[in-house]
Amino acid sequence: MPEADHEILDLHQGLLDGDPSAPAMVAERFLQDVITYLHRTFRTLHDPSLRDEASIDAILNYIEHPNQFQPAKGRLLPYLRQSARRDLLNKLDSIKRRARRELVREPVELDAFRRNKESEDAQDAASARRAELLEHDAMRVAKDATEEAVLNLMLDGVRETERYAEVLGLQSAALREQRRAVKRVKDRLTKRLERRDWGGE
């Protein structure tokens, strides 16, 4: 057995025996490697801190429950990497489920993400929701460039009919006609958002 493997097994045994220096040694030995693995595997996350959190959680879970790792079944580093990967996927699934619940329960809020701009908390909540929707491919419900432009306005909380009419090329139409056309497109996009399976990978 390589010397490095002996060192890791000794470190693992230290955790099992309650050695007070073992947790810090585990974090120093493995944390950066696990973080690097997640950053390499999940390159396109809008929030890089999720990868760091999952890595830290995996290390802490191992430190708190070292008996769950069975050296006879594999090496410690791949075990920690897979633990962090599962934790990150669970975090992403939770975000997807929350976004789906919000869309089904309150689809009209697509028109009002930033309605309460005087409230800093409301601004933060709207920005977080918009980031989650974009991260999980909300824009794919748009079937052409025009619908994509309309959806962008909806996500930005734009309410003025004139802005939508400009995107639809209806600037010269009567206001009543503009409103009808805008409503048709917005209703169509909202229904697609409601039907979309936000819980899948």
Short mmCIF file of C-alpha atoms in Angstrom, two decimals:
data_model
loop_
_atom_site.label_atom_id
_atom_site.label_comp_id
_atom_site.label_asym_id
_atom_site.label_seq_id
_atom_site.Cartn_x
_atom_site.Cartn_y
_atom_site.Cartn_z
CA MET A 1 0.00 0.00 0.00
CA PRO A 2 1.43 3.44 -0.93
CA GLU A 3 2.67 5.62 1.91
CA ALA A 4 0.03 8.26 1.14
CA ASP A 5 -2.72 5.66 1.62
CA HIS A 6 -1.23 4.69 4.98
CA GLU A 7 -1.29 8.37 6.01
CA ILE A 8 -4.93 8.74 5.00
CA LEU A 9 -5.94 5.59 6.85
CA ASP A 10 -4.11 6.88 9.93
CA LEU A 11 -5.98 10.16 9.60
CA HIS A 12 -9.28 8.29 9.27
CA GLN A 13 -8.48 6.23 12.33
CA GLY A 14 -7.69 9.44 14.20
CA LEU A 15 -11.21 10.68 13.50
CA LEU A 16 -12.68 7.39 14.69
CA ASP A 17 -10.59 7.58 17.86
CA GLY A 18 -11.58 11.19 18.56
CA ASP A 19 -8.15 12.73 17.98
CA PRO A 20 -8.77 16.51 18.43
CA SER A 21 -6.23 17.40 15.74
CA ALA A 22 -7.76 15.13 13.10
CA PRO A 23 -10.61 17.42 11.86
CA ALA A 24 -8.27 20.29 10.99
CA MET A 25 -5.87 17.88 9.30
CA VAL A 26 -8.72 16.42 7.21
CA ALA A 27 -9.86 19.87 6.09
CA GLU A 28 -6.31 20.91 5.22
CA ARG A 29 -5.66 17.70 3.33
CA PHE A 30 -8.88 17.40 1.28
CA LEU A 31 -11.01 20.57 1.18
CA GLN A 32 -9.26 22.39 -1.66
CA ASP A 33 -9.14 19.26 -3.79
CA VAL A 34 -12.91 18.74 -3.39
CA ILE A 35 -13.61 22.41 -4.20
CA THR A 36 -11.45 22.17 -7.33
CA TYR A 37 -13.30 19.01 -8.41
CA LEU A 38 -16.73 20.69 -8.13
CA HIS A 39 -15.56 23.84 -9.92
CA ARG A 40 -14.26 21.68 -12.75
CA THR A 41 -17.40 19.50 -12.88
CA PHE A 42 -20.00 22.28 -12.51
CA ARG A 43 -18.57 25.18 -14.50
CA THR A 44 -21.74 27.12 -15.35
CA LEU A 45 -23.48 27.72 -12.01
CA HIS A 46 -24.67 31.31 -11.56
CA ASP A 47 -23.65 31.15 -7.87
CA PRO A 48 -20.12 29.74 -7.38
CA SER A 49 -20.60 29.77 -3.61
CA LEU A 50 -22.90 26.74 -3.96
CA ARG A 51 -19.91 24.66 -5.01
CA ASP A 52 -17.85 25.84 -2.03
CA GLU A 53 -20.73 25.21 0.38
CA ALA A 54 -21.23 21.68 -0.91
CA SER A 55 -17.50 20.96 -0.55
CA ILE A 56 -17.43 22.24 3.02
CA ASP A 57 -20.59 20.30 3.88
CA ALA A 58 -19.05 17.08 2.55
CA ILE A 59 -15.90 17.53 4.65
CA LEU A 60 -17.91 18.38 7.78
CA ASN A 61 -20.22 15.42 7.27
CA TYR A 62 -17.23 13.09 7.02
CA ILE A 63 -15.62 14.61 10.14
CA GLU A 64 -18.87 14.24 12.09
CA HIS A 65 -19.63 10.74 10.80
CA PRO A 66 -16.31 9.08 9.88
CA ASN A 67 -17.80 5.62 10.41
CA GLN A 68 -19.88 6.06 7.23
CA PHE A 69 -16.70 5.78 5.16
CA GLN A 70 -15.63 2.19 4.58
CA PRO A 71 -11.96 2.01 3.50
CA ALA A 72 -12.44 -1.52 2.19
CA LYS A 73 -14.89 -0.22 -0.44
CA GLY A 74 -12.77 2.57 -1.88
CA ARG A 75 -10.44 5.49 -1.33
CA LEU A 76 -11.30 8.54 0.75
CA LEU A 77 -10.82 11.32 -1.82
CA PRO A 78 -13.30 9.90 -4.40
CA TYR A 79 -15.71 9.28 -1.50
CA LEU A 80 -15.53 12.96 -0.46
CA ARG A 81 -15.86 14.17 -4.05
CA GLN A 82 -19.00 12.12 -4.64
CA SER A 83 -20.44 13.23 -1.30
CA ALA A 84 -19.93 16.88 -2.30
CA ARG A 85 -21.38 16.23 -5.76
CA ARG A 86 -24.53 14.68 -4.27
CA ASP A 87 -24.90 17.59 -1.86
CA LEU A 88 -24.60 20.13 -4.68
CA LEU A 89 -27.14 18.30 -6.84
CA ASN A 90 -29.52 18.25 -3.88
CA LYS A 91 -29.09 22.01 -3.46
CA LEU A 92 -29.83 22.57 -7.16
CA ASP A 93 -32.88 20.30 -7.02
CA SER A 94 -34.18 22.28 -4.06
CA ILE A 95 -33.79 25.54 -6.00
CA LYS A 96 -35.60 24.04 -8.99
CA ARG A 97 -38.50 22.78 -6.87
CA ARG A 98 -38.84 26.17 -5.17
CA ALA A 99 -38.85 27.97 -8.52
CA ARG A 100 -41.47 25.57 -9.87
CA ARG A 101 -43.73 26.04 -6.84
CA GLU A 102 -43.51 29.81 -7.15
CA LEU A 103 -44.34 29.75 -10.86
CA VAL A 104 -47.36 27.47 -10.39
CA ARG A 105 -48.67 29.33 -7.35
CA GLU A 106 -48.09 32.86 -8.52
CA PRO A 107 -47.47 33.04 -12.30
CA VAL A 108 -48.66 36.64 -12.39
CA GLU A 109 -45.60 37.62 -10.38
CA LEU A 110 -43.59 37.41 -13.59
CA ASP A 111 -45.04 40.88 -14.22
CA ALA A 112 -44.06 42.16 -10.80
CA PHE A 113 -40.59 40.93 -9.83
CA ARG A 114 -39.48 44.45 -8.97
CA ARG A 115 -42.78 46.10 -8.09
CA ASN A 116 -41.65 47.10 -4.60
CA LYS A 117 -38.35 48.78 -5.44
CA GLU A 118 -38.52 50.95 -2.34
CA SER A 119 -38.01 47.81 -0.28
CA GLU A 120 -34.44 46.53 -0.31
CA ASP A 121 -35.59 43.08 0.81
CA ALA A 122 -38.07 42.90 -2.05
CA GLN A 123 -35.35 43.85 -4.53
CA ASP A 124 -33.09 41.09 -3.23
CA ALA A 125 -35.86 38.50 -3.42
CA ALA A 126 -36.75 39.50 -6.99
CA SER A 127 -33.12 39.38 -8.12
CA ALA A 128 -32.65 35.94 -6.57
CA ARG A 129 -35.78 34.58 -8.23
CA ARG A 130 -34.79 35.99 -11.63
CA ALA A 131 -31.32 34.44 -11.30
CA GLU A 132 -32.85 31.05 -10.45
CA LEU A 133 -35.20 31.18 -13.44
CA LEU A 134 -32.37 32.08 -15.80
CA GLU A 135 -30.11 29.42 -14.29
CA HIS A 136 -32.70 26.74 -14.95
CA ASP A 137 -33.40 27.59 -18.57
CA ALA A 138 -36.57 29.67 -18.26
CA MET A 139 -35.62 31.37 -21.52
CA ARG A 140 -36.11 28.09 -23.40
CA VAL A 141 -39.86 28.59 -23.32
CA ALA A 142 -39.39 31.37 -25.90
CA LYS A 143 -39.66 30.00 -29.45
CA ASP A 144 -38.21 32.97 -31.31
CA ALA A 145 -36.31 36.20 -30.75
CA THR A 146 -39.51 38.22 -30.30
CA GLU A 147 -40.85 35.95 -27.56
CA GLU A 148 -37.43 35.97 -25.90
CA ALA A 149 -37.47 39.77 -25.84
CA VAL A 150 -40.98 39.77 -24.34
CA LEU A 151 -39.95 37.25 -21.67
CA ASN A 152 -36.94 39.39 -20.78
CA LEU A 153 -39.26 42.36 -20.22
CA MET A 154 -41.53 40.18 -18.05
CA LEU A 155 -38.60 38.95 -15.96
CA ASP A 156 -37.43 42.55 -15.54
CA GLY A 157 -40.84 43.56 -14.20
CA VAL A 158 -41.71 45.87 -17.10
CA ARG A 159 -45.45 46.69 -17.12
CA GLU A 160 -45.82 49.44 -19.75
CA THR A 161 -47.72 48.23 -22.81
CA GLU A 162 -45.70 50.56 -25.04
CA ARG A 163 -42.46 48.69 -24.25
CA TYR A 164 -43.97 45.37 -25.29
CA ALA A 165 -45.65 46.89 -28.35
CA GLU A 166 -42.27 48.18 -29.51
CA VAL A 167 -40.80 44.68 -29.28
CA LEU A 168 -43.78 43.26 -31.19
CA GLY A 169 -43.54 45.96 -33.88
CA LEU A 170 -46.95 47.41 -33.05
CA GLN A 171 -45.94 51.00 -32.27
CA SER A 172 -48.35 52.39 -34.87
CA ALA A 173 -51.32 50.23 -33.84
CA ALA A 174 -54.17 51.50 -31.69
CA LEU A 175 -53.63 51.18 -27.95
CA ARG A 176 -56.47 48.67 -27.64
CA GLU A 177 -54.91 46.47 -30.31
CA GLN A 178 -51.50 46.75 -28.65
CA ARG A 179 -52.92 45.62 -25.32
CA ARG A 180 -54.66 42.61 -26.85
CA ALA A 181 -51.57 41.49 -28.73
CA VAL A 182 -49.30 41.96 -25.72
CA LYS A 183 -51.70 40.03 -23.48
CA ARG A 184 -51.83 37.11 -25.93
CA VAL A 185 -48.04 36.77 -26.01
CA LYS A 186 -47.63 37.16 -22.25
CA ASP A 187 -50.39 34.64 -21.52
CA ARG A 188 -48.80 32.17 -23.94
CA LEU A 189 -45.38 32.46 -22.27
CA THR A 190 -46.82 32.25 -18.76
CA LYS A 191 -48.66 29.01 -19.61
CA ARG A 192 -45.46 27.48 -20.96
CA LEU A 193 -43.64 28.46 -17.77
CA GLU A 194 -46.35 26.79 -15.69
CA ARG A 195 -46.13 23.58 -17.73
CA ARG A 196 -42.33 23.40 -17.72
CA ASP A 197 -40.85 20.63 -15.54
CA TRP A 198 -38.61 22.67 -13.25
CA GLY A 199 -37.79 19.69 -11.09
CA GLY A 200 -35.87 17.71 -13.74
CA GLU A 201 -32.20 17.75 -14.58
#
